[in-house]
XYZ file of C-alpha atoms in Angstrom:
652
model
C 0.000 0.000 0.000
C 1.448 3.359 -0.952
C 2.119 5.668 1.955
C -0.520 8.373 2.086
C -2.000 10.638 4.721
C -4.461 8.749 6.937
C -7.904 10.280 7.271
C -9.874 7.819 9.395
C -9.679 4.652 11.504
C -11.692 1.473 11.035
C -12.124 -0.099 14.465
C -12.951 -3.824 14.676
C -14.047 -4.631 18.258
C -15.320 -8.225 18.805
C -17.762 -6.931 21.447
C -19.340 -3.885 19.775
C -18.558 -4.546 16.120
C -17.142 -1.993 13.664
C -16.859 1.767 14.000
C -15.400 4.631 11.954
C -13.325 7.349 13.672
C -12.315 10.432 11.648
C -8.829 11.913 12.088
C -9.081 15.709 12.222
C -5.916 17.860 12.070
C -4.860 19.248 15.433
C -6.973 16.801 17.440
C -5.976 13.809 19.556
C -7.635 10.377 19.595
C -7.266 8.339 22.785
C -7.752 4.570 23.022
C -8.525 2.580 26.186
C -11.136 0.910 28.386
C -12.221 4.142 30.132
C -15.523 5.502 28.738
C -13.977 8.957 28.277
C -11.750 7.746 25.416
C -12.645 8.532 21.807
C -12.111 4.838 21.032
C -13.402 2.669 23.870
C -11.774 -0.776 23.839
C -13.878 -3.619 25.258
C -10.990 -5.948 26.040
C -9.500 -6.922 29.416
C -5.969 -6.683 28.004
C -6.468 -2.980 27.294
C -5.549 -0.421 29.948
C -7.958 2.345 30.972
C -5.878 4.824 28.941
C -3.905 2.575 26.622
C -2.601 4.651 23.691
C -3.187 7.845 21.769
C -3.001 8.962 18.127
C -1.970 12.576 17.657
C -1.073 14.937 14.842
C 2.615 15.834 14.585
C 4.804 17.836 12.201
C 5.390 14.738 10.097
C 1.794 13.470 10.103
C -0.118 11.218 12.447
C 1.770 9.445 15.264
C 0.784 6.691 17.691
C 2.046 6.669 21.280
C 1.680 3.974 23.931
C 0.564 5.461 27.303
C 2.593 3.062 29.473
C -0.071 0.384 28.973
C -0.022 -2.840 30.927
C 0.104 -5.258 27.951
C 1.589 -3.049 25.250
C 0.498 -2.093 21.724
C 1.285 -3.823 18.406
C 1.629 -1.844 15.158
C 2.113 -3.754 11.904
C 2.833 -6.880 13.948
C 5.617 -5.345 16.047
C 5.578 -3.938 19.626
C 5.340 -0.159 19.987
C 8.313 1.103 22.027
C 8.326 4.775 21.021
C 6.270 7.259 19.045
C 5.732 5.831 15.553
C 4.426 7.576 12.396
C 1.285 6.036 10.927
C 0.529 5.399 7.282
C -2.594 4.194 5.510
C -2.757 0.412 5.744
C -1.139 0.098 9.189
C -2.946 -2.253 11.569
C -2.935 -1.464 15.297
C -3.649 -4.424 17.601
C -4.621 -4.005 21.273
C -5.734 -7.327 22.698
C -8.424 -8.648 20.338
C -9.256 -5.206 18.980
C -7.857 -4.324 15.530
C -7.705 -0.740 14.266
C -6.953 -0.176 10.577
C -5.498 3.145 9.455
C -7.195 4.298 6.209
C -7.228 7.224 3.804
C -9.874 8.545 1.432
C -13.527 9.258 2.315
C -14.793 7.483 5.439
C -17.916 5.352 4.983
C -20.954 7.545 5.591
C -19.633 10.760 3.990
C -21.740 10.399 0.828
C -25.337 11.554 0.870
C -26.527 8.971 -1.655
C -29.062 6.398 -0.579
C -27.111 3.418 -1.971
C -23.373 3.361 -2.294
C -20.628 0.802 -2.655
C -18.010 2.135 -0.243
C -15.295 -0.426 -0.924
C -13.592 2.002 -3.290
C -13.271 4.741 -0.667
C -10.476 2.942 1.164
C -7.169 2.550 -0.629
C -4.785 -0.299 -0.159
C -5.301 -3.917 0.803
C -7.935 -4.579 3.468
C -8.517 -7.706 5.556
C -11.119 -10.084 4.195
C -13.614 -9.518 7.011
C -13.492 -5.722 6.550
C -13.975 -6.035 2.776
C -16.952 -8.331 3.301
C -18.418 -5.904 5.802
C -18.075 -2.999 3.347
C -19.724 -4.945 0.557
C -22.759 -5.678 2.800
C -23.642 -1.974 3.275
C -26.547 -0.956 1.011
C -28.259 2.037 2.666
C -26.930 4.981 4.619
C -28.774 8.005 6.016
C -27.643 10.796 8.322
C -31.019 10.883 10.152
C -34.354 9.095 10.130
C -37.073 10.297 7.770
C -39.614 9.369 10.430
C -38.546 12.454 12.402
C -38.899 14.841 9.450
C -41.955 16.895 8.522
C -44.441 14.572 6.757
C -45.286 17.274 4.230
C -41.929 16.655 2.502
C -42.830 13.020 1.845
C -46.600 13.368 1.421
C -46.509 12.382 -2.228
C -44.434 9.207 -1.876
C -45.275 7.839 1.561
C -48.501 5.867 2.202
C -51.034 7.566 4.458
C -50.582 5.071 7.303
C -46.843 5.547 7.071
C -47.221 9.330 7.175
C -49.383 9.070 10.269
C -46.878 6.818 11.999
C -44.028 9.142 11.028
C -45.898 12.176 12.336
C -46.661 10.472 15.642
C -43.040 9.420 15.933
C -41.872 12.986 15.277
C -44.403 14.334 17.767
C -43.237 11.950 20.473
C -39.671 13.222 20.114
C -40.792 16.856 19.963
C -42.927 16.645 23.104
C -39.962 15.482 25.159
C -38.089 18.779 24.805
C -40.402 21.702 25.753
C -40.730 22.901 29.351
C -44.045 24.773 29.203
C -47.665 23.844 28.596
C -48.320 26.257 25.726
C -45.439 24.859 23.649
C -46.458 21.206 23.981
C -50.077 22.125 23.183
C -48.946 23.986 20.069
C -46.834 21.038 18.906
C -49.737 18.638 19.389
C -52.110 20.938 17.531
C -49.695 21.262 14.625
C -49.393 17.478 14.340
C -53.175 17.050 14.481
C -53.610 19.604 11.698
C -50.985 17.914 9.534
C -52.167 14.348 10.098
C -55.887 15.100 9.651
C -55.205 17.640 6.854
C -57.319 20.164 8.774
C -57.470 23.903 8.131
C -57.674 25.184 11.685
C -57.881 23.942 15.245
C -57.671 24.720 18.948
C -56.436 23.093 22.149
C -58.432 23.943 25.278
C -57.072 23.216 28.747
C -58.066 24.430 32.237
C -55.970 26.945 34.148
C -54.984 24.269 36.668
C -54.320 20.820 35.240
C -54.393 19.255 38.712
C -58.044 20.340 39.159
C -60.673 17.856 37.846
C -62.777 19.035 34.916
C -66.508 18.951 35.621
C -68.718 16.878 33.345
C -72.312 17.377 32.405
C -73.368 21.008 31.930
C -69.725 22.129 32.001
C -69.116 25.735 30.967
C -66.312 25.744 28.353
C -65.570 29.406 29.088
C -63.483 28.327 32.107
C -61.123 26.537 29.737
C -58.071 28.472 28.619
C -57.350 28.968 24.887
C -53.909 27.351 24.993
C -53.181 27.255 21.264
C -55.218 28.294 18.225
C -54.975 28.498 14.444
C -55.903 31.057 13.218
C -54.968 33.342 16.103
C -58.206 35.368 15.949
C -60.277 32.545 17.411
C -61.729 33.584 20.780
C -64.110 32.179 23.372
C -67.075 33.612 21.452
C -66.325 31.478 18.382
C -65.623 28.219 20.211
C -67.828 25.200 19.404
C -69.244 25.043 22.941
C -71.688 22.235 22.270
C -69.037 19.874 20.943
C -66.685 20.665 23.818
C -69.372 19.955 26.408
C -70.227 16.680 24.659
C -66.595 15.520 24.561
C -65.984 16.384 28.216
C -69.293 14.916 29.315
C -68.884 11.567 27.551
C -65.062 11.314 27.488
C -65.350 10.243 23.837
C -63.949 11.628 20.596
C -66.401 12.960 18.011
C -66.252 13.131 14.196
C -69.067 15.371 12.900
C -69.998 16.832 9.553
C -71.352 20.356 9.934
C -71.018 23.948 8.815
C -67.486 25.177 9.439
C -66.628 28.506 10.989
C -65.579 29.969 7.600
C -68.631 28.774 5.676
C -69.409 25.692 3.587
C -69.811 22.075 4.566
C -66.897 20.483 6.344
C -66.003 18.131 9.150
C -64.967 18.653 12.771
C -62.930 16.300 14.936
C -62.934 16.781 18.721
C -61.082 14.474 21.114
C -60.495 14.551 24.889
C -57.028 15.257 26.298
C -56.632 12.838 29.187
C -54.202 13.196 32.086
C -54.103 10.466 34.682
C -57.073 8.694 33.103
C -59.444 11.683 33.211
C -60.357 14.241 30.572
C -58.868 17.654 31.323
C -59.288 19.382 27.955
C -60.239 19.131 24.307
C -58.350 19.187 21.002
C -60.655 20.398 18.203
C -59.798 20.629 14.478
C -61.892 21.568 11.432
C -61.547 20.202 7.895
C -62.772 22.460 5.074
C -65.076 21.097 2.437
C -63.337 20.035 -0.757
C -59.828 19.897 0.652
C -60.085 16.516 2.264
C -62.827 14.049 3.151
C -62.474 13.339 6.842
C -62.624 9.673 7.869
C -62.513 7.524 11.017
C -58.760 7.148 10.411
C -58.418 10.906 10.957
C -60.363 10.533 14.205
C -58.015 7.755 15.329
C -55.009 9.926 14.511
C -56.303 12.938 16.472
C -57.066 10.655 19.433
C -53.488 9.322 19.316
C -52.189 12.914 19.300
C -54.373 13.698 22.335
C -52.993 10.679 24.192
C -49.433 11.794 23.435
C -50.323 15.329 24.592
C -51.793 13.946 27.825
C -48.582 12.061 28.580
C -46.541 15.180 27.846
C -48.724 17.251 30.197
C -48.392 14.577 32.875
C -44.603 14.622 32.461
C -44.563 18.421 32.679
C -46.566 18.295 35.904
C -44.250 15.649 37.344
C -41.208 17.670 36.272
C -42.613 20.812 37.871
C -43.459 18.940 41.074
C -39.966 17.467 41.167
C -38.444 20.889 40.551
C -40.484 22.370 43.403
C -39.543 19.490 45.661
C -35.864 19.904 44.826
C -36.105 23.633 45.514
C -37.735 22.963 48.890
C -35.153 20.305 49.667
C -32.356 22.732 48.830
C -33.808 25.331 51.206
C -34.346 22.742 53.935
C -30.829 21.411 53.391
C -29.432 24.916 53.725
C -31.368 25.460 56.957
C -30.243 22.099 58.311
C -26.637 22.875 57.470
C -26.976 26.226 59.190
C -28.545 24.564 62.214
C -25.886 21.875 62.251
C -23.218 24.564 62.041
C -24.706 26.200 65.115
C -24.803 22.852 66.889
C -21.153 22.226 66.061
C -19.951 25.528 67.477
C -17.701 25.167 70.488
C -18.571 28.210 72.576
C -16.162 29.675 75.087
C -12.743 31.232 75.577
C -11.330 29.313 78.524
C -7.755 27.963 78.329
C -9.053 24.382 78.542
C -11.333 24.921 75.527
C -8.541 26.525 73.528
C -6.371 23.516 74.338
C -9.084 21.144 73.047
C -9.420 23.138 69.823
C -5.660 22.983 69.345
C -5.703 19.205 69.806
C -8.564 18.846 67.326
C -6.628 20.833 64.735
C -3.574 18.605 65.141
C -5.296 15.203 65.106
C -8.037 15.852 62.514
C -5.771 15.380 59.500
C -4.481 12.002 60.755
C -6.070 8.556 60.679
C -5.320 7.854 64.338
C -8.014 6.531 66.659
C -9.106 9.137 69.205
C -10.414 8.459 72.723
C -12.439 11.327 74.182
C -12.924 11.254 77.949
C -15.118 13.381 80.135
C -18.250 13.503 82.218
C -21.705 13.031 80.778
C -22.934 16.182 79.031
C -19.496 17.784 78.800
C -19.536 17.833 74.973
C -17.683 14.682 73.912
C -19.839 14.178 70.807
C -19.295 17.817 69.854
C -15.529 17.231 69.943
C -15.949 14.102 67.785
C -17.997 16.025 65.204
C -15.419 18.804 65.159
C -12.681 16.233 64.441
C -14.731 14.826 61.556
C -15.543 18.246 60.071
C -11.891 19.301 60.228
C -10.642 16.104 58.539
C -10.475 15.088 54.889
C -13.404 12.729 55.599
C -15.871 15.574 56.162
C -17.751 14.853 52.895
C -18.332 11.236 54.007
C -20.807 10.092 56.689
C -20.451 10.796 60.402
C -22.217 7.943 62.227
C -22.988 8.036 65.969
C -23.811 5.103 68.217
C -24.239 4.655 71.979
C -22.822 1.304 73.048
C -24.655 1.355 76.394
C -28.107 1.603 74.846
C -28.256 -1.930 73.362
C -27.873 -5.514 74.485
C -24.873 -7.536 73.357
C -26.742 -9.235 70.480
C -28.290 -6.023 69.179
C -25.009 -4.139 69.561
C -23.191 -6.682 67.379
C -25.932 -6.465 64.748
C -25.914 -2.663 64.794
C -22.130 -2.464 64.501
C -21.444 -5.164 61.931
C -24.850 -5.710 60.290
C -26.670 -9.004 59.777
C -27.814 -11.304 57.005
C -31.412 -12.241 56.276
C -32.549 -14.952 58.675
C -29.610 -14.502 61.062
C -32.024 -14.309 64.013
C -35.710 -13.913 64.719
C -36.923 -10.717 63.089
C -34.043 -10.458 60.585
C -36.276 -10.342 57.515
C -33.654 -8.809 55.251
C -29.963 -8.011 55.061
C -28.937 -4.937 57.025
C -25.680 -3.017 56.793
C -24.082 -2.121 60.121
C -22.679 1.148 61.372
C -19.203 0.274 60.107
C -20.474 -0.149 56.538
C -22.599 3.001 56.811
C -19.530 4.988 57.913
C -17.297 3.760 55.059
C -14.776 6.474 54.127
C -16.115 8.529 57.047
C -16.056 8.598 60.840
C -17.745 6.284 63.370
C -18.309 7.805 66.823
C -18.901 5.237 69.565
C -20.122 6.720 72.849
C -19.904 4.846 76.158
C -17.280 2.510 74.719
C -16.584 1.212 78.225
C -19.983 -0.521 78.318
C -19.136 -2.826 75.395
C -19.186 -6.520 76.306
C -15.923 -8.554 76.131
C -17.227 -10.662 73.206
C -17.941 -7.583 71.090
C -14.631 -6.023 72.185
C -12.677 -8.850 70.518
C -14.427 -8.453 67.148
C -14.274 -4.675 67.417
C -10.520 -4.805 68.025
C -9.916 -6.785 64.826
C -11.808 -4.208 62.762
C -9.792 -1.421 64.412
C -6.620 -3.212 63.328
C -7.803 -3.170 59.697
C -9.124 -6.716 59.379
C -12.359 -7.456 57.468
C -15.402 -8.631 59.384
C -18.475 -10.752 58.762
C -22.077 -9.738 59.260
C -24.044 -11.611 61.899
C -25.183 -14.877 60.314
C -23.040 -14.338 57.226
C -19.822 -15.726 55.781
C -18.788 -13.055 53.267
C -16.010 -10.751 54.461
C -16.588 -7.008 54.506
C -13.693 -4.549 54.343
C -14.253 -0.903 55.321
C -12.222 2.269 55.660
C -13.483 3.963 58.826
C -11.922 6.269 61.371
C -13.103 5.447 64.881
C -13.560 8.091 67.550
C -14.578 6.642 70.930
C -15.826 8.331 74.074
C -16.395 7.287 77.656
C -17.072 8.757 81.080
C -15.935 5.537 82.725
C -12.591 4.972 84.424
C -11.212 2.524 81.837
C -8.075 1.803 83.872
C -10.208 0.391 86.668
C -12.215 -1.628 84.147
C -8.995 -3.085 82.701
C -7.732 -3.956 86.176
C -11.078 -5.619 86.975
C -10.977 -7.658 83.757
C -14.061 -5.928 82.349
C -12.225 -4.233 79.462
C -9.562 -5.734 77.217
C -6.100 -4.377 77.842
C -5.108 -4.562 74.141
C -8.269 -2.701 73.107
C -7.579 -0.054 75.726
C -4.146 0.674 74.255
C -5.516 0.500 70.690
C -8.159 3.116 71.503
C -5.834 5.360 73.459
C -3.656 6.353 70.511
C -4.715 9.950 71.028
C -6.607 10.992 74.149
C -8.581 14.223 74.519
C -9.853 15.140 77.978
C -12.991 17.284 78.025
C -13.151 19.117 81.373
C -16.487 19.452 83.181
C -18.242 22.802 83.055
C -17.435 23.557 86.712
C -13.737 23.595 85.789
C -14.275 26.210 83.069
C -16.525 28.743 84.852
C -15.418 31.555 82.550
C -17.398 29.869 79.737
C -20.689 29.642 81.652
C -21.942 33.146 80.836
C -20.915 32.851 77.164
C -22.655 29.489 76.786
C -25.785 30.637 78.615
C -26.071 33.750 76.432
C -25.623 31.658 73.281
C -28.410 29.260 74.312
C -30.647 32.146 75.354
C -30.435 33.843 71.941
C -31.025 30.563 70.132
C -34.050 29.396 72.122
C -35.549 32.892 72.264
C -35.405 33.092 68.449
C -37.033 29.649 68.121
C -39.787 30.536 70.591
C -40.344 34.027 69.198
C -39.482 35.648 72.549
C -37.741 38.991 72.987
C -35.374 38.444 75.887
C -32.525 40.823 76.617
C -30.463 38.508 78.812
C -29.878 37.403 82.393
C -30.124 39.473 85.530
C -26.946 39.818 87.640
C -28.515 37.491 90.228
C -29.129 34.836 87.573
C -25.541 35.060 86.310
C -24.220 34.872 89.866
C -26.370 31.811 90.565
C -25.136 30.050 87.432
C -21.502 30.844 88.254
C -21.895 29.397 91.760
C -23.754 26.281 90.634
C -21.839 22.993 90.428
C -23.398 21.857 87.072
C -23.275 18.073 87.564
C -24.988 17.661 84.161
C -22.452 20.002 82.510
C -23.313 21.751 79.215
C -26.328 19.541 78.569
C -27.816 20.618 81.894
C -27.020 24.279 81.203
C -28.703 24.088 77.820
C -31.860 22.487 79.222
C -31.901 24.982 82.076
C -31.759 27.967 79.712
C -34.399 26.478 77.405
C -36.743 26.006 80.362
C -36.097 29.582 81.530
C -36.906 30.958 78.054
C -40.235 29.147 78.078
C -41.195 30.159 81.645
C -39.797 33.693 81.781
C -42.421 36.437 81.981
C -40.037 39.385 81.766
C -37.391 40.665 79.367
C -34.669 39.493 81.728
C -34.256 35.938 83.007
C -34.023 35.977 86.811
C -32.445 33.463 89.184
C -35.742 31.919 90.314
C -36.598 31.053 86.695
C -33.488 28.899 86.350
C -34.913 26.259 88.704
C -31.513 25.358 90.124
C -32.337 25.300 93.820
C -32.761 21.557 94.274
C -29.817 20.465 92.127
C -27.583 23.138 93.587
C -28.408 21.939 97.086
C -27.690 18.347 96.146
C -24.434 19.297 94.460
C -23.325 21.409 97.365
C -24.190 18.545 99.680
C -22.086 16.299 97.523
C -19.090 18.625 97.681
C -19.375 19.138 101.417
C -21.074 16.136 103.051
C -23.151 16.819 106.120
C -21.766 15.490 109.372
C -18.147 15.891 108.262
C -16.045 16.499 111.397
C -14.667 19.985 111.830
C -11.239 18.538 112.501
C -9.564 16.895 109.498
C -9.414 13.132 109.773
C -7.175 11.305 107.269
C -9.042 8.681 105.256
C -8.681 6.686 102.046
C -9.996 7.897 98.723
C -12.292 4.883 98.514
C -13.848 5.705 101.886
C -14.215 9.364 100.916
C -15.909 8.347 97.660
C -18.214 5.997 99.556
C -19.324 8.704 101.976
C -19.797 11.196 99.149
C -21.948 8.822 97.100
C -24.058 7.692 100.061
C -24.634 11.268 101.214
C -25.703 12.315 97.714
C -28.027 9.313 97.479
C -29.561 10.246 100.831
C -30.042 13.868 99.712
C -32.175 12.795 96.716
C -34.310 10.393 98.713
C -32.609 7.198 97.527
C -33.255 7.881 93.814
C -30.290 6.149 92.177
C -30.977 7.581 88.702
C -30.969 11.145 90.026
C -27.941 10.484 92.224
C -26.008 9.057 89.270
C -26.870 12.141 87.193
C -25.656 14.467 89.981
C -22.453 12.467 90.447
C -21.822 12.461 86.681
C -21.680 8.668 86.371
C -23.841 5.998 84.765
C -26.565 4.252 86.777
C -24.849 0.926 86.131
C -21.603 2.308 87.594
C -23.441 3.403 90.730
C -25.017 -0.043 91.065
C -21.620 -1.720 90.841
C -20.194 0.550 93.508
C -23.152 -0.070 95.811
C -22.810 -3.847 95.329
C -19.074 -3.710 96.107
C -19.593 -1.626 99.227
C -22.374 -3.935 100.397
C -19.938 -6.870 100.250
C -17.381 -4.917 102.247
């Protein structure tokens, strides 16, 4: 084959067949498995971006893009950029690409063409046979063209089918009711060879159209030909009949412009009910209307009804998306407010500094602090400051579930794994893939779950409950506890290896009583927020209220402060929140009693820490009338922890 400038590529892919790719000066053609390539190769031996053909100073060149299995050109491996000539065969796996010159198949506008002469040089036998089998080529389908161009050569049934096909494509593009009605009317006029027509629809498509005695004047003139048709010239009787019976009508009567003609009126149905009417008129002498014309107009009306239904669904979806966007914005704003860490104390600044340093790492973080101190807030801040912030942040309280349910919630379960498992369920680890999993009250996890949890922390795959397939996830774990884990390890209640695996980075969240300088700032923040939600105009706290809050022990920490302020906003009857509206008297008394137990001797008596703790707990329990739940809340410990202490002391 004589060397000549290539102009196109013939691609032979065993999966998708043949394709023609033009070579345009200055452009680049990429080949590979990725769908973004100009030539997509459906072969496992091809790399995602395998090779490229580009225009150089000396013509077209082929370059291998460091592919896994290499590229063959003219039977030899491609080791460097190689000029291409017409007749070269490029082989990538089972895909063959032939470099050709001349006019690519499909350039001619003739209906029938033998294209074997458009490619110079010797061609493989299968390509030559393929070229010889081509008999017809068209740039676009005639069925989507205006039927008036082919009216003289196409049978009437064929013209009707072509017009309906064209209408179906046309109705999928417009975004307003008037346009789709106009398109339908135009097709009805063409197919029925009518002189004029109208489409009548109500103002609100979602409102049912009354039947029997219906006044057509409430219908809107959506589209009309000629444009001077008004409500006074509408065929009211026919419209009422069509809407009342939900049937199409072919009638021979006097037309609006004089002379005998025919009228065709058909209902436009949306959702199975008639909402409007399409009415066309055929002049006498131009065409003799027939039942076939009635069938055609009815088909147009059905297509129009579907288009109207789609427009309504599209508009509803658009409105829903707009509402969702607004709600999403509000939720993000609300979440941003929730994530704010309010205060200026040195301890808070130290926590923020730690968050900034650890967020970018993958290290496991253990957050420790009393209940209500803000451990989850710290975990969320770590997630939002990390490169995982676009992935899920999943929270779970390990103390809220039994051992069986906790395992299912963490690792998921298969269908039929236990009673009530009616389908497969993904666990929290799978839900948090690529994101962060926050586990609160990690110290309450049972030893059996601790062992499986430890393996996942170390990067091993896990199995769902009742399953055998292994699941691998990429999750950063942030754990929190208000329990003394060292005591739990010493007592054999918490695995020593899990303790050290969790305590890679430890962040201590101090209780609110140890950061009193933040109390006023936090209280003011909550006051403004809850006042805005309740529609109250509150100016702030009285000096007595601020003094009371500063002196209070806050056993429930920030959670208690928040609830206290919310209650005060609801109950306050003045512009300023006073001390009596904080409702702190009982808790303050109990807390003070806890800090300074009654009956303590005036003279210091040395004692052990365990004995001091015992007296403190028993005195607090006595102050709240033996209510263990309330005593545990005041002491800042879990009810289960209090029960264990009471059991141990009872044995002593």
